[in-house]
Tab-separated table of C-alpha atoms in Angstrom:
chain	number	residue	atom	x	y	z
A	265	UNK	CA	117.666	143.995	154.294
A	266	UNK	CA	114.000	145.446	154.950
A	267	UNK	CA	114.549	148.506	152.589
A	268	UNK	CA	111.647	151.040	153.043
A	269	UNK	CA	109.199	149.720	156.049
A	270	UNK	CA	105.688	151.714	156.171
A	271	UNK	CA	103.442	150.986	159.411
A	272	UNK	CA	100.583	150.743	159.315
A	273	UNK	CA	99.529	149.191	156.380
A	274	UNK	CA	96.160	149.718	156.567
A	275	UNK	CA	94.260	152.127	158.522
A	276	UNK	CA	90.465	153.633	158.844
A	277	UNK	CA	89.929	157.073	160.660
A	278	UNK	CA	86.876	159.296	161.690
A	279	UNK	CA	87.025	162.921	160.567
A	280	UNK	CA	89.157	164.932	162.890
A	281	UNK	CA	90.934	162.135	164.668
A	282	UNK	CA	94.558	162.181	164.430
A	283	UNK	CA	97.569	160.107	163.742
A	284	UNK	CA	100.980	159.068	162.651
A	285	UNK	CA	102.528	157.464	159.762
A	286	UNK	CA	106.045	155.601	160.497
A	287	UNK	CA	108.381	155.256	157.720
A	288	UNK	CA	111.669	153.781	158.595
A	289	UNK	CA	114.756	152.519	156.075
A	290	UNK	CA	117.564	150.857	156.853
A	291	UNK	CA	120.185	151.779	154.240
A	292	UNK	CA	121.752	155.299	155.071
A	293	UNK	CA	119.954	156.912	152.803
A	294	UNK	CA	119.866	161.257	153.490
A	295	UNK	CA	116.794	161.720	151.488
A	296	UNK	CA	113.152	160.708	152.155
A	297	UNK	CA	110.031	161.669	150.549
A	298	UNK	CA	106.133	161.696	151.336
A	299	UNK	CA	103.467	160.790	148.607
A	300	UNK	CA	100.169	160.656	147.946
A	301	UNK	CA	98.156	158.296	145.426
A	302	UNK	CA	94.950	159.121	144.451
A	303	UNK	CA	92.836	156.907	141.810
A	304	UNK	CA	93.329	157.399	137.973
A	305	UNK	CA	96.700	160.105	139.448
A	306	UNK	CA	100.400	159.441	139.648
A	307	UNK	CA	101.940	160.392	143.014
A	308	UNK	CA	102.055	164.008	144.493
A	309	UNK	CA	104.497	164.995	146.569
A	310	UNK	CA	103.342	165.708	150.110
A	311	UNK	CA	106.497	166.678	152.061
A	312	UNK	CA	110.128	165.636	151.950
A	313	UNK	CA	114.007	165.806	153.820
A	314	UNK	CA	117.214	166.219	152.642
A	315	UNK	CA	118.973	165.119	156.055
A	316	UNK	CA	117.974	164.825	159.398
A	317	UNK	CA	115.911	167.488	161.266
A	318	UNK	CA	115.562	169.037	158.109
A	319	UNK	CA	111.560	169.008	155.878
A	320	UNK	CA	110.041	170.994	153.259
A	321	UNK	CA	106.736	170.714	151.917
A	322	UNK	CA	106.105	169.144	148.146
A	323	UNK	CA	103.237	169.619	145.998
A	324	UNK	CA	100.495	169.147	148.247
A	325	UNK	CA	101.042	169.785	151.783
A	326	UNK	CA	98.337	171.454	153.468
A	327	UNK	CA	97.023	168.954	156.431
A	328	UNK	CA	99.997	167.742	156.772
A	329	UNK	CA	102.705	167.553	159.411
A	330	UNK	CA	106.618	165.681	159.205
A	331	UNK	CA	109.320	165.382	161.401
A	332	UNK	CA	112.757	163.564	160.907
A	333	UNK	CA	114.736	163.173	164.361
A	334	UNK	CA	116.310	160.489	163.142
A	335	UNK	CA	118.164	159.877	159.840
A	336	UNK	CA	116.274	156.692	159.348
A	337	UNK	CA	112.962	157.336	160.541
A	338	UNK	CA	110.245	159.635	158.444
A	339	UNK	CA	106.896	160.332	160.246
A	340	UNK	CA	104.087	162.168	158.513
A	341	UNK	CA	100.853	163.184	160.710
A	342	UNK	CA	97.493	164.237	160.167
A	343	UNK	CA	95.923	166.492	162.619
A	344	UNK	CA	92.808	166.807	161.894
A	345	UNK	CA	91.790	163.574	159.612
A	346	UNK	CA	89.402	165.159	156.708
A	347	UNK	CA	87.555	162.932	154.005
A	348	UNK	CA	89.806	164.493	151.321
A	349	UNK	CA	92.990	162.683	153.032
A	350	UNK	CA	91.476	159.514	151.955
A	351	UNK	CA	94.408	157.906	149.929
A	352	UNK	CA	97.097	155.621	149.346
A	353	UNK	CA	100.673	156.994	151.416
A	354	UNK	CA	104.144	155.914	149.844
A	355	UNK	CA	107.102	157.016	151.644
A	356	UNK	CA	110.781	156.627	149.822
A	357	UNK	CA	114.217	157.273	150.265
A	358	UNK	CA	117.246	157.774	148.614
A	359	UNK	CA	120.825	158.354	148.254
A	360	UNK	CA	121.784	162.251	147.858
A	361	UNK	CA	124.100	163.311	145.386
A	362	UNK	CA	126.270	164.210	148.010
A	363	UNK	CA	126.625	160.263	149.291
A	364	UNK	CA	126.753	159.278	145.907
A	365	UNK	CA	128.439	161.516	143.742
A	366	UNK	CA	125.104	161.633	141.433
A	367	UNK	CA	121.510	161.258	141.811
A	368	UNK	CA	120.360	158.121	142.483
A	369	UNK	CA	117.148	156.402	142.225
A	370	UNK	CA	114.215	156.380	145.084
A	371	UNK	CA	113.203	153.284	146.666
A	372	UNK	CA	109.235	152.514	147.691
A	373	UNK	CA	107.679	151.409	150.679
A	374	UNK	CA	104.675	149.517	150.236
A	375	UNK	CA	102.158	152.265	151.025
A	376	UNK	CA	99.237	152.509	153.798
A	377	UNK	CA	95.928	152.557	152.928
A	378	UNK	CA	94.267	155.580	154.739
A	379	UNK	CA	90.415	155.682	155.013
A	380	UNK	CA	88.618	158.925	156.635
A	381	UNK	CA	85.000	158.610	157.068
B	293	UNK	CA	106.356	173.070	137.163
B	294	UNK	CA	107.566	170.165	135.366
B	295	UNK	CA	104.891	168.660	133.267
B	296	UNK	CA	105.296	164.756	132.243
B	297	UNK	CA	102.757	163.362	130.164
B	298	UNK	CA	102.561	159.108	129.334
B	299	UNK	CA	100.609	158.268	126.484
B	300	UNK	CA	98.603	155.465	126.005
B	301	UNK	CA	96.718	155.886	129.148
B	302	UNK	CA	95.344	152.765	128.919
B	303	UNK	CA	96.452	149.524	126.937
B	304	UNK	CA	95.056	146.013	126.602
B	305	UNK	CA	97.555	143.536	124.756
B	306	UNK	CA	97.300	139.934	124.127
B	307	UNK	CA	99.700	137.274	125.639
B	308	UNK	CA	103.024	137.638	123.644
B	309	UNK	CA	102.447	140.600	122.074
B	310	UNK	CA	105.057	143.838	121.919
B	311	UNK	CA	104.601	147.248	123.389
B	312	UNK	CA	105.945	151.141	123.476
B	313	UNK	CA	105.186	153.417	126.287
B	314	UNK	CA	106.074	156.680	125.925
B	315	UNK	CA	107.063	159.289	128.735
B	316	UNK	CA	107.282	163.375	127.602
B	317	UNK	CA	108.338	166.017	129.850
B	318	UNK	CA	108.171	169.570	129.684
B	319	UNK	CA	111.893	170.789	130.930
B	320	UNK	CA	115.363	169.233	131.122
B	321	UNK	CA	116.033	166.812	134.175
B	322	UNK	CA	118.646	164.762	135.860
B	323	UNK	CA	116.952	161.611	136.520
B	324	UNK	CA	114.147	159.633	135.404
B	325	UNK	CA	112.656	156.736	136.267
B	326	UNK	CA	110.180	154.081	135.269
B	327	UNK	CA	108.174	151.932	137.770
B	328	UNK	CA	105.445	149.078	137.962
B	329	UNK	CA	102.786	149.301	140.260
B	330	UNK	CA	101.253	145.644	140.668
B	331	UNK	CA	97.674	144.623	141.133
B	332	UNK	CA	98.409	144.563	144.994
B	333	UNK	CA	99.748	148.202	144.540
B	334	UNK	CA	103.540	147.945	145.469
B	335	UNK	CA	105.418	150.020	143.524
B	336	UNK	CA	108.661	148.090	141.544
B	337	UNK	CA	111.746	150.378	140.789
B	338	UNK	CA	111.902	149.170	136.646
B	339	UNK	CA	114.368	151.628	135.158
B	340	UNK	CA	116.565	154.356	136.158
B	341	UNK	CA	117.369	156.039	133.233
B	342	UNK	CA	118.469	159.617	132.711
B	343	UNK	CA	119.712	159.005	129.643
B	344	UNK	CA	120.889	156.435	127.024
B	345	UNK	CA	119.268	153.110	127.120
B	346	UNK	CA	118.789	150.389	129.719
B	347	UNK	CA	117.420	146.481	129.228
B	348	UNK	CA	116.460	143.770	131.580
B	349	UNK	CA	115.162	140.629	130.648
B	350	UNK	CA	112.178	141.695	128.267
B	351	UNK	CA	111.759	145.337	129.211
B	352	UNK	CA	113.798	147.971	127.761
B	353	UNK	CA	114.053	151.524	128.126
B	354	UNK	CA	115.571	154.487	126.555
B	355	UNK	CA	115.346	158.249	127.155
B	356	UNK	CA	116.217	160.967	124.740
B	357	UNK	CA	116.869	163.480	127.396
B	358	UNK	CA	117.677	166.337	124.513
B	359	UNK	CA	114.401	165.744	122.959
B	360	UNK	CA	112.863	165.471	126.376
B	361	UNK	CA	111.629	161.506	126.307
B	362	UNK	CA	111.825	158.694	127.286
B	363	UNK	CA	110.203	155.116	125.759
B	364	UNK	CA	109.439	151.567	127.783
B	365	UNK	CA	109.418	148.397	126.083
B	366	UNK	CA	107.676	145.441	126.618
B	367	UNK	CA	108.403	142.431	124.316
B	368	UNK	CA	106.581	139.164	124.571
B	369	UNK	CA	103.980	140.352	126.842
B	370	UNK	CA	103.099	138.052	129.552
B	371	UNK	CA	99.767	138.919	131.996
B	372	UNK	CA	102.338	139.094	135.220
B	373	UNK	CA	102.890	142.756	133.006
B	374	UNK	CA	99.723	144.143	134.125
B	375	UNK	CA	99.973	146.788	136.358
B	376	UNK	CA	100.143	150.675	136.047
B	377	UNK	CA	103.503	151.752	134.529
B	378	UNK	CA	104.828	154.990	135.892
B	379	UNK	CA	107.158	157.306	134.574
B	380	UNK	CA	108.809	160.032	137.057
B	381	UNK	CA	111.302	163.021	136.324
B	382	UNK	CA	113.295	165.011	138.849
B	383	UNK	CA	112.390	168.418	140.371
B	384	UNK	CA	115.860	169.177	142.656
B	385	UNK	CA	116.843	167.199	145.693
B	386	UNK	CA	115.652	164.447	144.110
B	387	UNK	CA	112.133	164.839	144.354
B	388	UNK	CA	110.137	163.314	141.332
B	389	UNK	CA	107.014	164.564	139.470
B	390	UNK	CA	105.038	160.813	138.529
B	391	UNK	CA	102.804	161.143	135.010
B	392	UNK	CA	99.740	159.777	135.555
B	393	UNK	CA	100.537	156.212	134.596
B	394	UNK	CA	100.128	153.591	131.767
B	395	UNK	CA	97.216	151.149	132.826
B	396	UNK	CA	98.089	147.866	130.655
B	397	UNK	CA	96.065	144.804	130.934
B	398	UNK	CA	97.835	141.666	129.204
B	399	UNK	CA	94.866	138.891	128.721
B	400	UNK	CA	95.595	135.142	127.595
C-alpha cells in the first residue's frame, strides 16, 4: 500500500517556466489537499478537493493552478515559476465525513522540493 | 481565521528526559492532530485527537477541546525525537490550519 505518492521529489526551475506536481493515493480517499512549507512556518494551505472535478483555493493560492479528473490523482501547476514559489509541496488526502461517518485524519506525502531561480 | 499557537518554539532536552508541548487554538474544532516532521522532512501522522486522550508507546496526547488545547508528551526522550512537532486544527472539509511547530533537539 503506497499511501500518498508525490512526483517529483525534487525539482529546480527558472523564473517563468512552468510545471506540474503529481499527487496520486491509492486508498479511496474523497478529500485531497495542497500545502506549502516555508522555513521557521507550519503548512499553508494552497488549494484543496472534496471529490472529483471539484477544487477550491486554501490560504494561499495565488500562482497556483489544480485539477482533479480523477478521484485518485491531485495535480497542482505553476504557470509562471516566480522566486517566491520556492518551497517545500505536501499533498494529503483523506477520508470525508461522508465515507466515514466522522472526520478522519489526513495522510502526508513526502513533499517535493521546489527551487525557482 | 483559526489561530493555533505551540509554545515552546524551540526545545533542547537531554537523552531520557520528559517533555510537554502545548497546542492553543483560537475557536472550537472537530479534529486535531499532532505530527513529526523528521530531519529528512517527512511528515509522521502522531496523534489524532479531537478530544480526550491518546498514548502510544512513550508519547501521549490529550486535548481539552472546551478549554481549546491540546498537550504532547514525550517521556524518556530519546534523540530519534528530534524533529519539528506540529500541531493542526480543522477549518471545514477537513482542511487543517498547522501552528508553526515545536523544534526539539534531544542530545546524548
Amino acid at each position: 500500500n503506497a499511501g500518498v505518492t508525490q512526483t517529483p521529489k525534487f525539482r529546480v526551475l527558472k523564473t517563468g517556466q512552468s510545471m506540474t506536481l503529481l499527487c496520486a493515493q491509492d486508498m479511496n480517499h474523497e478529500y485531497m489537499y495542497w500545502y506549502r512549507q516555508d522555513p521557521g512556518m507550519g503548512l499553508r494551505l494552497i488549494h484543496y478537493s472534496v471529490g472529483e472535478g471539484t477544487t477550491a483555493k486554501g490560504e494561499v493560492p495565488d500562482g497556483y493552478n489544480v485539477s482533479r479528473l480523477k478521484k485518485q490523482n491531485f495535480l497542482l501547476g505553476l504557470e509562471s515559476a516566480a522566486p517566491s514559489q520556492t518551497s517545500v509541496y505536501f499533498c494529503a488526502s483523506s477520508y470525508s465525513k461522508g465515507q466515514w461517518g466522522s472526520n478522519q485524519p489526513q495522510h502526508f506525502g513526502d513533499g517535493t522540493r521546489l527551487s525557482i531561480l | 481565521g483559526i489561530q493555533v499557537e505551540q509554545s515552546p518554539p524551540d526545545l533542547i532536552l537531554q537523552e531520557g528526559a520528559n517533555s510537554t508541548l502545548r497546542c492553543n487554538f483560537s475557536d472550537s474544532v472537530n479534529n486535531l492532530q499532532w505530527f513529526h516532521q523528521n530531519p529528512w522532512g517527512q511528515l509522521i501522522n502522531l496523534f489524532y485527537i479531537p478530544s480526550g486522550t491518546k498514548q502510544n508507546g512513550r508519547l501521549s496526547a490529550t486535548t481539552v477541546a472546551t478549554e481549546r488545547y491540546s498537550l504532547l508528551y514525550i517521556s524518556s526522550s530519546q534523540t530519534t525525537d528530534s524533529g519539528v512537532y506540529f500541531c493542526a486544527v480543522e477549518r471545514g472539509n477537513n482542511r487543517l490550519a498547522f501552528g508553526k511547530g515545536n523544534q526539539v533537539v534531544v542530545i546524548p
